Amino acid sequence: MNKILPIILLLIMTFVAYGVYKQANKSIKTKRIECQSKTTTFEKILIEEPIEEAINALKTNNYTFNSSIEYSKYMKSNLVSILTKEQADEKLEKIIKTYIIDTNTQINSDDKKLLIDYYIYENDKEDKGKKNNDAKSYAGYLLFEFKYNNKLVYKIQSDYMNLDGNDIEDRMTCAIKSFTSLN
């Protein structure tokens, strides 16, 4: 009996240590929602910021956005003749409209607006600064920052894979869905 107790204690400690190790080394590739697993996606959630108020601002049509596109410089751009900043804004506006639940709310000029600051980057595969072939495997990425009351509340970056950019709208949808799924 005296020899069994230390063995049981050792087994319990090993089991706990293994659980802690698995949790600490949880894969960064684990995603919160399914659309994030389609391509490489990174997100940053600032839980101390007013996320619920920011999501509510979006859903009540109390938002604005700022956008830009960075086309490739060293190689011939595939995106420059396919997508303009205005076309990207129209796509985003169409996506956001599906999340608006209250169109009758009067927005006061004093109301805090959600700022969606985003840009589309076209991967420049001929850039000599690319360190490896993985850096050349995607067509580009979208970076979204959601700011409420001048504070960053959520940030997401997601790769798009198709050179013709036909999956950009899907990545935009994923960014908005990821943001609205936070509450």
PDB file of C-alpha atoms in Angstrom:
ATOM      1  CA  MET A   1       0.000   0.000   0.000  1.00  0.00           C
ATOM      2  CA  ASN A   2       2.850   2.394   0.815  1.00  0.00           C
ATOM      3  CA  LYS A   3       4.346   1.823  -2.654  1.00  0.00           C
ATOM      4  CA  ILE A   4       1.053   2.325  -4.525  1.00  0.00           C
ATOM      5  CA  LEU A   5       0.359   5.832  -3.175  1.00  0.00           C
ATOM      6  CA  PRO A   6       3.533   7.398  -4.652  1.00  0.00           C
ATOM      7  CA  ILE A   7       2.834   5.710  -8.004  1.00  0.00           C
ATOM      8  CA  ILE A   8      -0.741   7.051  -8.080  1.00  0.00           C
ATOM      9  CA  LEU A   9       0.506  10.518  -7.097  1.00  0.00           C
ATOM     10  CA  LEU A  10       3.140  10.395  -9.851  1.00  0.00           C
ATOM     11  CA  LEU A  11       0.509   9.347 -12.426  1.00  0.00           C
ATOM     12  CA  ILE A  12      -1.796  12.191 -11.396  1.00  0.00           C
ATOM     13  CA  MET A  13       1.025  14.738 -11.589  1.00  0.00           C
ATOM     14  CA  THR A  14       2.036  13.418 -15.016  1.00  0.00           C
ATOM     15  CA  PHE A  15      -1.543  13.635 -16.267  1.00  0.00           C
ATOM     16  CA  VAL A  16      -1.911  17.237 -15.014  1.00  0.00           C
ATOM     17  CA  ALA A  17       1.453  18.262 -16.485  1.00  0.00           C
ATOM     18  CA  TYR A  18       0.496  16.757 -19.842  1.00  0.00           C
ATOM     19  CA  GLY A  19      -2.833  18.646 -19.825  1.00  0.00           C
ATOM     20  CA  VAL A  20      -1.069  21.923 -19.050  1.00  0.00           C
ATOM     21  CA  TYR A  21       1.496  21.241 -21.780  1.00  0.00           C
ATOM     22  CA  LYS A  22      -1.226  20.496 -24.393  1.00  0.00           C
ATOM     23  CA  GLN A  23      -3.129  23.665 -23.491  1.00  0.00           C
ATOM     24  CA  ALA A  24       0.003  25.817 -23.585  1.00  0.00           C
ATOM     25  CA  ASN A  25       1.002  24.474 -26.984  1.00  0.00           C
ATOM     26  CA  LYS A  26      -2.431  24.602 -28.562  1.00  0.00           C
ATOM     27  CA  SER A  27      -2.062  25.150 -32.285  1.00  0.00           C
ATOM     28  CA  ILE A  28      -2.331  28.709 -33.576  1.00  0.00           C
ATOM     29  CA  LYS A  29      -4.197  27.167 -36.502  1.00  0.00           C
ATOM     30  CA  THR A  30      -7.197  26.414 -34.284  1.00  0.00           C
ATOM     31  CA  LYS A  31      -9.885  28.813 -35.462  1.00  0.00           C
ATOM     32  CA  ARG A  32     -12.988  30.160 -33.735  1.00  0.00           C
ATOM     33  CA  ILE A  33     -15.297  29.853 -36.732  1.00  0.00           C
ATOM     34  CA  GLU A  34     -15.213  27.654 -39.814  1.00  0.00           C
ATOM     35  CA  CYS A  35     -14.545  30.338 -42.440  1.00  0.00           C
ATOM     36  CA  GLN A  36     -11.242  31.187 -40.728  1.00  0.00           C
ATOM     37  CA  SER A  37      -9.860  27.739 -41.547  1.00  0.00           C
ATOM     38  CA  LYS A  38     -10.189  28.181 -45.337  1.00  0.00           C
ATOM     39  CA  THR A  39      -6.977  30.221 -45.511  1.00  0.00           C
ATOM     40  CA  THR A  40      -4.324  31.439 -43.120  1.00  0.00           C
ATOM     41  CA  THR A  41      -6.121  33.765 -40.736  1.00  0.00           C
ATOM     42  CA  PHE A  42      -4.880  35.629 -37.680  1.00  0.00           C
ATOM     43  CA  GLU A  43      -7.048  37.558 -35.273  1.00  0.00           C
ATOM     44  CA  LYS A  44      -6.546  39.759 -32.251  1.00  0.00           C
ATOM     45  CA  ILE A  45      -9.428  40.282 -29.838  1.00  0.00           C
ATOM     46  CA  LEU A  46      -9.123  43.064 -27.289  1.00  0.00           C
ATOM     47  CA  ILE A  47     -11.547  41.847 -24.630  1.00  0.00           C
ATOM     48  CA  GLU A  48     -11.074  44.874 -22.401  1.00  0.00           C
ATOM     49  CA  GLU A  49     -12.512  47.130 -25.123  1.00  0.00           C
ATOM     50  CA  PRO A  50     -16.265  47.657 -25.767  1.00  0.00           C
ATOM     51  CA  ILE A  51     -16.807  44.848 -28.293  1.00  0.00           C
ATOM     52  CA  GLU A  52     -20.566  44.541 -27.759  1.00  0.00           C
ATOM     53  CA  GLU A  53     -21.090  48.267 -28.335  1.00  0.00           C
ATOM     54  CA  ALA A  54     -18.963  48.100 -31.490  1.00  0.00           C
ATOM     55  CA  ILE A  55     -20.947  45.151 -32.874  1.00  0.00           C
ATOM     56  CA  ASN A  56     -24.187  46.947 -32.027  1.00  0.00           C
ATOM     57  CA  ALA A  57     -22.956  50.022 -33.911  1.00  0.00           C
ATOM     58  CA  LEU A  58     -22.425  47.881 -37.010  1.00  0.00           C
ATOM     59  CA  LYS A  59     -25.816  46.189 -36.703  1.00  0.00           C
ATOM     60  CA  THR A  60     -27.602  49.531 -36.297  1.00  0.00           C
ATOM     61  CA  ASN A  61     -25.937  51.016 -39.383  1.00  0.00           C
ATOM     62  CA  ASN A  62     -23.734  53.317 -37.297  1.00  0.00           C
ATOM     63  CA  TYR A  63     -20.393  52.713 -38.971  1.00  0.00           C
ATOM     64  CA  THR A  64     -17.984  54.126 -41.473  1.00  0.00           C
ATOM     65  CA  PHE A  65     -15.008  52.621 -43.205  1.00  0.00           C
ATOM     66  CA  ASN A  66     -11.674  53.609 -44.612  1.00  0.00           C
ATOM     67  CA  SER A  67     -10.007  51.464 -47.255  1.00  0.00           C
ATOM     68  CA  SER A  68      -7.049  51.109 -49.557  1.00  0.00           C
ATOM     69  CA  ILE A  69      -5.495  48.594 -51.912  1.00  0.00           C
ATOM     70  CA  GLU A  70      -1.776  47.985 -52.270  1.00  0.00           C
ATOM     71  CA  TYR A  71      -1.087  46.503 -55.691  1.00  0.00           C
ATOM     72  CA  SER A  72       2.119  44.602 -56.428  1.00  0.00           C
ATOM     73  CA  LYS A  73       5.076  46.746 -57.455  1.00  0.00           C
ATOM     74  CA  TYR A  74       7.749  44.336 -58.693  1.00  0.00           C
ATOM     75  CA  MET A  75       5.556  41.986 -60.692  1.00  0.00           C
ATOM     76  CA  LYS A  76       2.691  42.771 -63.048  1.00  0.00           C
ATOM     77  CA  SER A  77      -0.389  43.278 -60.909  1.00  0.00           C
ATOM     78  CA  ASN A  78      -3.259  40.858 -61.474  1.00  0.00           C
ATOM     79  CA  LEU A  79      -5.553  42.879 -59.236  1.00  0.00           C
ATOM     80  CA  VAL A  80      -5.123  46.383 -60.686  1.00  0.00           C
ATOM     81  CA  SER A  81      -7.383  45.725 -63.687  1.00  0.00           C
ATOM     82  CA  ILE A  82      -9.866  43.618 -61.695  1.00  0.00           C
ATOM     83  CA  LEU A  83     -10.574  45.494 -58.465  1.00  0.00           C
ATOM     84  CA  THR A  84     -10.595  49.162 -57.543  1.00  0.00           C
ATOM     85  CA  LYS A  85     -10.941  50.621 -54.065  1.00  0.00           C
ATOM     86  CA  GLU A  86     -14.484  51.714 -54.922  1.00  0.00           C
ATOM     87  CA  GLN A  87     -15.460  48.218 -56.094  1.00  0.00           C
ATOM     88  CA  ALA A  88     -14.007  46.720 -52.904  1.00  0.00           C
ATOM     89  CA  ASP A  89     -16.002  49.234 -50.838  1.00  0.00           C
ATOM     90  CA  GLU A  90     -19.190  48.267 -52.706  1.00  0.00           C
ATOM     91  CA  LYS A  91     -18.550  44.585 -51.974  1.00  0.00           C
ATOM     92  CA  LEU A  92     -18.004  45.328 -48.284  1.00  0.00           C
ATOM     93  CA  GLU A  93     -21.093  47.533 -48.108  1.00  0.00           C
ATOM     94  CA  LYS A  94     -23.208  44.728 -49.608  1.00  0.00           C
ATOM     95  CA  ILE A  95     -21.845  42.253 -47.039  1.00  0.00           C
ATOM     96  CA  ILE A  96     -22.430  44.591 -44.099  1.00  0.00           C
ATOM     97  CA  LYS A  97     -26.027  45.262 -45.155  1.00  0.00           C
ATOM     98  CA  THR A  98     -26.829  41.588 -44.442  1.00  0.00           C
ATOM     99  CA  TYR A  99     -25.861  42.170 -40.769  1.00  0.00           C
ATOM    100  CA  ILE A 100     -27.880  45.339 -40.201  1.00  0.00           C
ATOM    101  CA  ILE A 101     -30.868  44.561 -38.001  1.00  0.00           C
ATOM    102  CA  ASP A 102     -32.195  48.018 -37.181  1.00  0.00           C
ATOM    103  CA  THR A 103     -32.542  50.493 -40.030  1.00  0.00           C
ATOM    104  CA  ASN A 104     -34.992  52.751 -38.167  1.00  0.00           C
ATOM    105  CA  THR A 105     -32.561  53.875 -35.474  1.00  0.00           C
ATOM    106  CA  GLN A 106     -31.873  57.590 -35.618  1.00  0.00           C
ATOM    107  CA  ILE A 107     -28.153  58.191 -35.416  1.00  0.00           C
ATOM    108  CA  ASN A 108     -27.151  61.292 -33.508  1.00  0.00           C
ATOM    109  CA  SER A 109     -23.964  63.062 -34.423  1.00  0.00           C
ATOM    110  CA  ASP A 110     -22.926  62.413 -30.795  1.00  0.00           C
ATOM    111  CA  ASP A 111     -23.272  58.632 -31.234  1.00  0.00           C
ATOM    112  CA  LYS A 112     -20.018  56.764 -31.347  1.00  0.00           C
ATOM    113  CA  LYS A 113     -19.422  55.180 -34.727  1.00  0.00           C
ATOM    114  CA  LEU A 114     -17.619  51.982 -35.544  1.00  0.00           C
ATOM    115  CA  LEU A 115     -14.689  52.596 -37.891  1.00  0.00           C
ATOM    116  CA  ILE A 116     -13.773  49.684 -40.118  1.00  0.00           C
ATOM    117  CA  ASP A 117     -10.283  50.369 -41.383  1.00  0.00           C
ATOM    118  CA  TYR A 118      -9.224  47.812 -43.973  1.00  0.00           C
ATOM    119  CA  TYR A 119      -6.820  47.266 -46.804  1.00  0.00           C
ATOM    120  CA  ILE A 120      -6.182  44.693 -49.454  1.00  0.00           C
ATOM    121  CA  TYR A 121      -2.588  43.718 -50.139  1.00  0.00           C
ATOM    122  CA  GLU A 122      -1.607  41.981 -53.362  1.00  0.00           C
ATOM    123  CA  ASN A 123       1.265  39.591 -52.750  1.00  0.00           C
ATOM    124  CA  ASP A 124       4.264  40.730 -54.771  1.00  0.00           C
ATOM    125  CA  LYS A 125       5.887  37.407 -55.609  1.00  0.00           C
ATOM    126  CA  GLU A 126       8.872  39.023 -57.325  1.00  0.00           C
ATOM    127  CA  ASP A 127       9.796  41.060 -54.263  1.00  0.00           C
ATOM    128  CA  LYS A 128      13.348  40.026 -53.365  1.00  0.00           C
ATOM    129  CA  GLY A 129      12.488  40.414 -49.675  1.00  0.00           C
ATOM    130  CA  LYS A 130      10.330  37.274 -49.692  1.00  0.00           C
ATOM    131  CA  LYS A 131      12.131  34.847 -47.449  1.00  0.00           C
ATOM    132  CA  ASN A 132      10.637  31.521 -48.561  1.00  0.00           C
ATOM    133  CA  ASN A 133       8.248  29.829 -50.960  1.00  0.00           C
ATOM    134  CA  ASP A 134       5.424  29.894 -48.397  1.00  0.00           C
ATOM    135  CA  ALA A 135       5.466  33.681 -48.699  1.00  0.00           C
ATOM    136  CA  LYS A 136       4.689  33.233 -52.393  1.00  0.00           C
ATOM    137  CA  SER A 137       1.882  30.698 -51.983  1.00  0.00           C
ATOM    138  CA  TYR A 138      -1.014  33.139 -51.541  1.00  0.00           C
ATOM    139  CA  ALA A 139      -2.331  35.854 -53.869  1.00  0.00           C
ATOM    140  CA  GLY A 140      -2.613  38.465 -51.112  1.00  0.00           C
ATOM    141  CA  TYR A 141      -4.350  39.244 -47.851  1.00  0.00           C
ATOM    142  CA  LEU A 142      -6.978  41.470 -46.310  1.00  0.00           C
ATOM    143  CA  LEU A 143      -6.382  43.249 -43.013  1.00  0.00           C
ATOM    144  CA  PHE A 144      -9.370  44.595 -41.070  1.00  0.00           C
ATOM    145  CA  GLU A 145      -9.232  46.751 -37.949  1.00  0.00           C
ATOM    146  CA  PHE A 146     -12.475  47.483 -36.110  1.00  0.00           C
ATOM    147  CA  LYS A 147     -12.218  50.621 -33.976  1.00  0.00           C
ATOM    148  CA  TYR A 148     -14.848  51.971 -31.615  1.00  0.00           C
ATOM    149  CA  ASN A 149     -14.516  55.258 -29.764  1.00  0.00           C
ATOM    150  CA  ASN A 150     -10.985  55.575 -31.210  1.00  0.00           C
ATOM    151  CA  LYS A 151      -9.950  52.229 -29.678  1.00  0.00           C
ATOM    152  CA  LEU A 152      -9.019  49.086 -31.547  1.00  0.00           C
ATOM    153  CA  VAL A 153     -11.434  46.344 -30.480  1.00  0.00           C
ATOM    154  CA  TYR A 154     -10.727  43.652 -33.088  1.00  0.00           C
ATOM    155  CA  LYS A 155      -8.204  42.946 -35.815  1.00  0.00           C
ATOM    156  CA  ILE A 156      -8.203  40.155 -38.399  1.00  0.00           C
ATOM    157  CA  GLN A 157      -5.915  39.275 -41.287  1.00  0.00           C
ATOM    158  CA  SER A 158      -6.909  36.650 -43.827  1.00  0.00           C
ATOM    159  CA  ASP A 159      -5.171  35.467 -47.001  1.00  0.00           C
ATOM    160  CA  TYR A 160      -6.932  35.262 -50.321  1.00  0.00           C
ATOM    161  CA  MET A 161      -5.603  32.594 -52.662  1.00  0.00           C
ATOM    162  CA  ASN A 162      -6.869  33.262 -56.190  1.00  0.00           C
ATOM    163  CA  LEU A 163      -4.882  35.560 -58.486  1.00  0.00           C
ATOM    164  CA  ASP A 164      -8.092  36.828 -60.062  1.00  0.00           C
ATOM    165  CA  GLY A 165      -9.287  37.932 -56.613  1.00  0.00           C
ATOM    166  CA  ASN A 166     -12.583  36.073 -56.889  1.00  0.00           C
ATOM    167  CA  ASP A 167     -12.259  34.928 -53.261  1.00  0.00           C
ATOM    168  CA  ILE A 168     -11.759  38.434 -51.820  1.00  0.00           C
ATOM    169  CA  GLU A 169     -15.481  38.858 -51.182  1.00  0.00           C
ATOM    170  CA  ASP A 170     -15.493  35.538 -49.300  1.00  0.00           C
ATOM    171  CA  ARG A 171     -12.608  36.750 -47.105  1.00  0.00           C
ATOM    172  CA  MET A 172     -14.449  40.043 -46.463  1.00  0.00           C
ATOM    173  CA  THR A 173     -17.531  38.067 -45.440  1.00  0.00           C
ATOM    174  CA  CYS A 174     -15.404  35.995 -43.083  1.00  0.00           C
ATOM    175  CA  ALA A 175     -13.917  39.124 -41.485  1.00  0.00           C
ATOM    176  CA  ILE A 176     -17.340  40.633 -40.800  1.00  0.00           C
ATOM    177  CA  LYS A 177     -18.726  37.280 -39.599  1.00  0.00           C
ATOM    178  CA  SER A 178     -15.720  36.841 -37.286  1.00  0.00           C
ATOM    179  CA  PHE A 179     -16.252  40.298 -35.822  1.00  0.00           C
ATOM    180  CA  THR A 180     -20.001  39.896 -35.266  1.00  0.00           C
ATOM    181  CA  SER A 181     -19.524  36.457 -33.700  1.00  0.00           C
ATOM    182  CA  LEU A 182     -17.575  37.917 -30.777  1.00  0.00           C
ATOM    183  CA  ASN A 183     -20.564  38.646 -28.535  1.00  0.00           C
TER     184      ASN A 183
END
